[in-house]
Tab-separated table of C-alpha atoms and ligand atoms in Angstrom:
chain	number	residue	atom	x	y	z
A	1	MET	CA	-5.756	22.318	-24.393
A	2	LEU	CA	-4.753	25.810	-26.004
A	3	PRO	CA	-6.599	26.859	-28.804
A	4	GLN	CA	-4.753	25.895	-32.144
A	5	ALA	CA	-4.052	29.915	-32.594
A	6	LEU	CA	-2.212	30.673	-29.558
A	7	LEU	CA	-0.380	27.233	-29.894
A	8	THR	CA	1.015	28.294	-33.193
A	9	GLY	CA	1.642	31.813	-32.509
A	10	LEU	CA	3.974	30.907	-29.429
A	11	LEU	CA	5.861	28.003	-31.386
A	12	ALA	CA	6.058	29.990	-33.944
A	13	LEU	CA	8.290	32.419	-32.029
A	14	CYS	CA	8.224	35.301	-34.472
A	15	SER	CA	8.318	38.566	-33.696
A	16	VAL	CA	4.949	39.948	-32.932
A	17	PRO	CA	4.775	42.521	-30.210
A	18	ILE	CA	2.564	41.577	-27.336
A	19	SER	CA	-0.186	43.621	-27.592
A	20	ALA	CA	-0.763	41.652	-30.725
A	21	TRP	CA	-1.545	38.796	-29.249
A	22	VAL	CA	-5.078	37.401	-28.820
A	23	ILE	CA	-5.752	35.631	-25.551
A	24	PRO	CA	-8.927	34.058	-25.086
A	25	GLN	CA	-9.942	35.548	-21.841
A	26	SER	CA	-11.788	31.502	-21.438
A	27	VAL	CA	-8.454	30.057	-21.684
A	28	LEU	CA	-6.199	32.313	-19.451
A	29	GLY	CA	-9.017	32.686	-16.558
A	30	THR	CA	-8.573	36.429	-15.046
A	31	VAL	CA	-5.845	38.222	-17.217
A	32	ASN	CA	-4.444	41.297	-15.851
A	33	PRO	CA	-3.174	43.927	-18.430
A	34	PRO	CA	-0.168	43.073	-19.603
A	35	GLU	CA	2.703	45.035	-18.217
A	36	SER	CA	3.842	45.555	-21.654
A	37	ALA	CA	0.921	47.932	-22.487
A	38	SER	CA	2.426	51.126	-19.655
A	39	GLN	CA	6.273	49.368	-19.935
A	40	GLU	CA	7.072	48.733	-23.405
A	41	ASP	CA	10.862	48.280	-21.952
A	42	ALA	CA	10.337	45.404	-20.035
A	43	HIS	CA	9.374	43.351	-23.289
A	44	ALA	CA	12.119	44.585	-25.478
A	45	ARG	CA	14.547	42.031	-26.688
A	46	PRO	CA	17.941	42.155	-24.939
A	47	SER	CA	20.319	43.206	-27.282
A	48	TRP	CA	22.610	40.119	-29.385
A	49	PHE	CA	25.215	40.960	-27.161
A	50	THR	CA	23.445	40.474	-24.046
A	51	SER	CA	22.052	37.733	-25.389
A	52	ALA	CA	25.638	36.440	-26.125
A	53	LEU	CA	26.279	37.396	-22.286
A	54	MET	CA	23.467	34.898	-21.251
A	55	ALA	CA	24.666	32.311	-23.494
A	56	ARG	CA	28.447	32.154	-21.986
A	57	ARG	CA	27.032	32.609	-18.633
A	58	MET	CA	24.650	29.585	-19.630
A	59	LEU	CA	27.740	27.465	-20.470
A	60	ALA	CA	29.594	28.502	-17.074
A	61	LEU	CA	26.894	27.324	-14.900
A	62	SER	CA	26.036	23.962	-16.595
A	63	SER	CA	27.399	20.549	-15.708
A	64	SER	CA	25.901	18.650	-18.454
A	65	GLY	CA	24.502	19.011	-21.844
A	66	VAL	CA	23.584	16.834	-25.086
A	67	ILE	CA	25.651	16.244	-27.367
A	68	ALA	CA	25.073	15.251	-30.941
A	69	THR	CA	27.508	13.006	-33.436
A	70	THR	CA	26.599	11.246	-36.609
A	71	PHE	CA	27.531	7.512	-36.975
A	72	PRO	CA	29.615	6.871	-39.450
A	73	ASP	CA	28.114	6.364	-43.002
A	74	THR	CA	29.102	2.383	-42.933
A	75	ILE	CA	28.880	0.558	-40.005
A	76	PRO	CA	31.520	-1.954	-39.184
A	77	PRO	CA	29.379	-5.406	-39.387
A	78	SER	CA	30.729	-6.728	-36.698
A	79	GLY	CA	29.401	-4.447	-33.853
A	80	ARG	CA	26.088	-4.620	-32.310
A	81	THR	CA	25.192	-1.413	-34.124
A	82	PRO	CA	22.330	-1.771	-36.531
A	83	ALA	CA	23.187	-0.768	-40.111
A	84	SER	CA	20.059	1.307	-40.961
A	85	VAL	CA	21.327	4.095	-37.903
A	86	ALA	CA	24.491	4.813	-40.466
A	87	GLY	CA	24.879	8.454	-41.076
A	88	LEU	CA	22.307	9.212	-38.519
A	89	PRO	CA	22.817	11.695	-35.711
A	90	ILE	CA	22.510	10.430	-31.918
A	91	GLY	CA	22.031	13.280	-28.865
A	92	LEU	CA	23.690	11.922	-25.686
A	93	ARG	CA	23.559	13.488	-22.527
A	94	GLU	CA	27.212	14.158	-21.681
A	95	TYR	CA	29.419	15.838	-18.783
A	96	ILE	CA	30.967	18.495	-19.856
A	97	ALA	CA	32.772	21.951	-17.830
A	98	ASP	CA	33.536	25.485	-18.321
A	99	CYS	CA	37.472	24.384	-17.569
A	100	ASP	CA	39.047	26.420	-20.414
A	101	GLY	CA	40.592	29.156	-17.941
A	102	SER	CA	42.163	26.336	-15.329
A	103	LEU	CA	44.665	25.101	-17.971
A	104	PRO	CA	47.957	26.789	-18.022
A	105	ASP	CA	48.681	29.758	-20.546
A	106	GLU	CA	50.224	27.561	-23.297
A	107	LEU	CA	47.308	25.061	-23.102
A	108	SER	CA	44.756	27.353	-22.786
A	109	HIS	CA	42.368	28.918	-25.567
A	110	GLY	CA	41.927	32.026	-22.833
A	111	ASP	CA	38.689	31.046	-20.956
A	112	ASN	CA	37.718	31.960	-24.312
A	113	GLY	CA	33.932	29.463	-24.216
A	114	ASP	CA	35.332	26.322	-25.612
A	115	PRO	CA	34.181	23.582	-23.208
A	116	THR	CA	35.934	21.050	-21.459
A	117	ILE	CA	34.992	17.392	-21.763
A	118	LEU	CA	36.100	14.425	-19.813
A	119	ALA	CA	36.116	11.886	-22.964
A	120	LEU	CA	35.594	7.828	-22.322
A	121	ARG	CA	36.807	6.068	-25.394
A	122	VAL	CA	34.080	3.381	-25.366
A	123	ALA	CA	31.219	5.841	-25.347
A	124	THR	CA	28.780	5.959	-28.286
A	125	THR	CA	29.770	10.092	-28.565
A	126	PHE	CA	33.286	9.650	-28.630
A	127	GLN	CA	33.387	6.209	-30.615
A	128	ASN	CA	31.199	8.504	-33.325
A	129	ILE	CA	33.978	11.386	-32.895
A	130	GLY	CA	36.907	8.482	-33.063
A	131	ALA	CA	35.447	8.200	-36.666
A	132	GLY	CA	35.400	11.594	-38.041
A	133	SER	CA	32.039	13.110	-36.650
A	134	ASN	CA	32.261	16.542	-35.196
A	135	LEU	CA	29.696	17.622	-32.718
A	136	SER	CA	26.932	19.730	-31.529
A	137	LEU	CA	26.148	20.579	-27.941
A	138	GLU	CA	23.082	21.581	-26.487
A	139	LEU	CA	22.918	23.442	-23.140
A	140	ASP	CA	19.246	24.877	-21.753
A	141	TRP	CA	18.033	26.805	-18.726
A	142	TRP	CA	15.121	24.582	-18.952
A	143	ASP	CA	15.775	22.692	-15.180
A	144	HIS	CA	14.871	26.648	-13.644
A	145	LEU	CA	11.075	26.723	-14.779
A	146	ALA	CA	10.178	27.352	-10.679
A	147	ASP	CA	12.106	29.887	-10.307
A	148	ALA	CA	11.690	31.942	-13.675
A	149	ARG	CA	8.400	34.335	-13.764
A	150	PRO	CA	5.776	34.178	-16.168
A	151	VAL	CA	6.585	35.888	-19.867
A	152	TYR	CA	2.985	36.403	-20.445
A	153	PRO	CA	0.328	37.260	-17.646
A	154	GLY	CA	-1.841	34.221	-17.457
A	155	LEU	CA	0.396	31.649	-19.276
A	156	PRO	CA	0.816	28.450	-17.567
A	157	ASP	CA	4.929	28.133	-16.846
A	158	SER	CA	6.772	27.955	-20.165
A	159	PRO	CA	10.088	25.704	-20.743
A	160	ALA	CA	10.211	26.591	-24.149
A	161	ALA	CA	10.121	30.809	-22.853
A	162	LEU	CA	13.230	29.582	-21.051
A	163	PRO	CA	16.813	30.229	-23.180
A	164	ARG	CA	19.134	27.409	-24.894
A	165	VAL	CA	22.183	27.540	-26.847
A	166	THR	CA	23.623	24.695	-29.667
A	167	LEU	CA	27.347	24.959	-29.826
A	168	PHE	CA	28.822	23.570	-33.081
A	169	GLY	CA	32.506	22.533	-33.466
A	170	TYR	CA	34.908	19.861	-33.162
A	171	LEU	CA	36.599	17.695	-30.761
A	172	GLU	CA	40.423	18.502	-30.003
A	173	PRO	CA	42.240	16.140	-27.763
A	174	LEU	CA	44.229	18.011	-24.860
A	175	PRO	CA	48.016	16.789	-25.235
A	176	GLU	CA	49.559	15.195	-22.124
A	177	LEU	CA	49.486	17.275	-19.382
A	178	SER	CA	51.697	18.211	-16.490
A	179	THR	CA	51.121	17.360	-12.794
A	180	SER	CA	50.201	20.818	-12.067
A	181	ALA	CA	47.680	21.194	-15.116
A	182	SER	CA	45.911	18.064	-14.915
A	183	ALA	CA	45.692	18.960	-10.594
A	184	SER	CA	44.329	22.348	-11.978
A	185	LEU	CA	42.271	20.786	-14.424
A	186	GLU	CA	40.579	17.899	-12.073
A	187	LYS	CA	39.904	20.729	-9.458
A	188	CYS	CA	37.845	22.772	-12.090
A	189	PHE	CA	36.076	19.657	-13.807
A	190	LEU	CA	35.426	17.825	-10.250
A	191	GLY	CA	33.715	20.623	-8.931
A	192	SER	CA	30.846	20.289	-10.712
A	193	HIS	CA	31.299	16.225	-11.317
A	194	PRO	CA	32.880	14.783	-8.250
A	195	ASP	CA	32.006	11.167	-9.205
A	196	ALA	CA	34.168	11.780	-12.094
A	197	LYS	CA	36.919	11.361	-10.141
A	198	VAL	CA	36.539	7.318	-10.618
A	199	TRP	CA	37.517	7.762	-14.618
A	200	LEU	CA	39.985	10.572	-14.460
A	201	PRO	CA	42.883	9.755	-17.161
A	202	GLY	CA	45.126	7.469	-15.797
A	203	VAL	CA	43.054	6.437	-12.869
A	204	SER	CA	44.350	3.048	-11.741
A	205	GLY	CA	40.902	0.554	-11.088
A	206	SER	CA	38.783	2.627	-13.295
A	207	PRO	CA	36.603	1.126	-15.285
A	208	HIS	CA	36.661	3.027	-18.326
A	209	ALA	CA	39.716	4.650	-20.269
A	210	SER	CA	39.483	8.367	-20.313
A	211	PHE	CA	40.648	11.311	-21.929
A	212	TRP	CA	40.740	14.769	-21.816
A	213	ALA	CA	39.312	16.841	-24.352
A	214	ARG	CA	38.272	19.869	-25.576
A	215	MET	CA	35.653	21.534	-27.826
A	216	VAL	CA	36.273	23.930	-30.203
A	217	VAL	CA	33.040	25.935	-31.050
A	218	THR	CA	32.567	27.179	-34.424
A	219	GLN	CA	29.251	28.102	-34.234
A	220	ALA	CA	26.523	29.175	-31.879
A	221	TYR	CA	22.476	28.938	-32.552
A	222	TRP	CA	20.608	31.145	-29.469
A	223	ILE	CA	17.147	30.439	-28.860
A	224	GLY	CA	16.369	32.756	-25.880
A	225	GLY	CA	13.190	31.769	-25.617
A	226	PHE	CA	10.000	33.455	-26.949
A	227	GLY	CA	10.952	35.320	-30.181
A	228	ASP	CA	8.617	38.783	-29.506
A	229	VAL	CA	10.771	39.083	-26.566
A	230	GLN	CA	14.271	37.095	-26.657
A	231	GLN	CA	16.527	37.069	-30.062
A	232	ILE	CA	16.497	33.635	-31.777
A	233	GLY	CA	19.413	32.783	-34.401
A	234	TRP	CA	23.007	32.280	-35.102
A	235	MET	CA	25.377	34.018	-32.685
A	236	ASN	CA	28.311	36.215	-33.712
A	237	VAL	CA	31.271	33.420	-32.764
A	238	THR	CA	33.641	36.326	-32.297
A	239	GLU	CA	31.625	37.890	-29.309
A	240	TRP	CA	31.149	34.332	-28.374
A	241	LYS	CA	35.032	33.956	-28.147
A	242	GLY	CA	35.612	37.311	-26.731
A	243	ILE	CA	33.492	37.317	-23.808
A	244	ARG	CA	34.920	36.575	-20.714
A	245	ARG	CA	33.444	36.542	-16.870
A	246	HIS	CA	34.982	40.348	-16.095
A	247	GLY	CA	34.684	42.351	-19.046
A	248	SER	CA	35.428	41.287	-22.492
A	249	LEU	CA	38.237	41.386	-25.338
A	250	ASP	CA	37.649	43.738	-28.085
A	251	VAL	CA	33.928	43.088	-28.065
A	252	GLY	CA	30.756	44.294	-26.814
A	253	ASP	CA	30.238	46.984	-24.582
A	254	GLY	CA	32.390	46.324	-21.686
A	255	ARG	CA	30.129	43.755	-19.743
A	256	GLY	CA	31.649	40.662	-18.572
A	257	TRP	CA	29.225	37.385	-18.264
A	258	GLY	CA	29.133	38.050	-14.767
A	259	ASP	CA	27.023	40.883	-15.603
A	260	VAL	CA	23.865	39.344	-16.463
A	261	ARG	CA	21.790	36.947	-14.785
A	262	LEU	CA	19.346	34.189	-16.352
A	263	PRO	CA	15.952	33.743	-15.994
A	264	GLY	CA	15.179	32.905	-11.972
A	265	GLU	CA	18.727	33.487	-11.200
A	266	LYS	CA	18.909	35.614	-7.703
A	267	GLY	CA	21.694	37.647	-6.124
A	268	ARG	CA	25.260	37.613	-6.978
A	269	ASP	CA	27.307	35.135	-8.318
A	270	ASP	CA	30.101	35.308	-5.596
A	271	ASN	CA	29.635	31.157	-5.241
A	272	LEU	CA	30.701	30.299	-8.622
B	1	LIG	C1	35.054	19.014	-38.683
B	1	LIG	O1	35.137	20.406	-38.540
B	1	LIG	C2	36.045	20.585	-39.244
B	1	LIG	C3	36.900	22.226	-38.528
B	1	LIG	O2	35.962	22.935	-38.517
B	1	LIG	C4	36.293	20.757	-40.588
B	1	LIG	O3	37.055	21.135	-40.903
B	1	LIG	C5	35.904	19.372	-40.989
B	1	LIG	O4	35.520	19.533	-42.831
B	1	LIG	C6	34.618	18.699	-40.566
B	1	LIG	N1	33.974	17.770	-40.680
B	1	LIG	C7	33.118	16.921	-40.664
B	1	LIG	C8	32.789	15.486	-40.938
B	1	LIG	O5	31.870	17.812	-40.696
B	2	LIG	C1	30.800	39.941	-34.749
B	2	LIG	O1	31.396	41.175	-33.632
B	2	LIG	C2	32.423	41.423	-34.161
B	2	LIG	C3	33.243	42.276	-32.947
B	2	LIG	O2	31.987	42.659	-32.097
B	2	LIG	C4	32.552	42.635	-35.212
B	2	LIG	O3	33.863	43.202	-35.667
B	2	LIG	C5	31.537	42.084	-36.621
B	2	LIG	O4	31.472	42.421	-37.794
B	2	LIG	C6	30.590	41.054	-36.286
B	2	LIG	N1	30.549	40.269	-37.148
B	2	LIG	C7	29.274	40.100	-37.744
B	2	LIG	C8	29.017	39.160	-39.138
B	2	LIG	O5	27.933	40.868	-37.119
């Protein structure tokens, strides 16, 4: 167990310079002098635009995320859903993909960071949305703990130090797609979800009826990690929507999400 003071400090994610941390020797064992003492830049927070690039990159590299919706205020008595969950949120992990750029120009939002979703009509998430719920989508980088470097010398590996973002918005079903548009979207989506070919819209013998949809992002909340070395707060959605893989449209400093790396990533992104 870490002492309460240290835990409280870490969990508060507040903006305290590392030099202000009092980390008892007995907790951390042999502590090397913090890098930050001599290399303050190494511990400066990334700018908000850099954070937005990291968040947008996380969407591009993610194949699933937790979608939160709310149950309707009145649950039909005929169903099996308990009446007591009326109005409550439910978070469920769902397949998503960053495929807007594979849609034809007249349907695409220009690869603006609106996630693509293959919605199953039977699933609770899409039942709630059908009953009027909006949604949020949480993406995180916690599966990459083994590759990421520790943030503070001596602190055990800490998922809390790794980024996560929650996108807010609403679901917009895509209109009927031409054969070539479906083929292009399917190629992109099945790239990260080969198993989903079994329940693509219109597949004969599919166990579940499905439809293509996009989540239109209206807000985004970012937790880059511990607050003394990362940004935490509401992102600028104009920036989010303007970011592209190579460069950005009218936002930022000329970089795109291809120009940043998430914790623990190695090398180039030619393989994306
Ligand atoms: C869902 O989002 C839309 C668009 O942002 C908004 O107009 C509507 O009020 C929202 N609905 C609910 C139930 O929050
Ligand atoms: C968001 O970013 C846009 C584009 O850089 C900028 O014009 C706008 O002022 C920013 N909004 C806020 C609230 O900072």
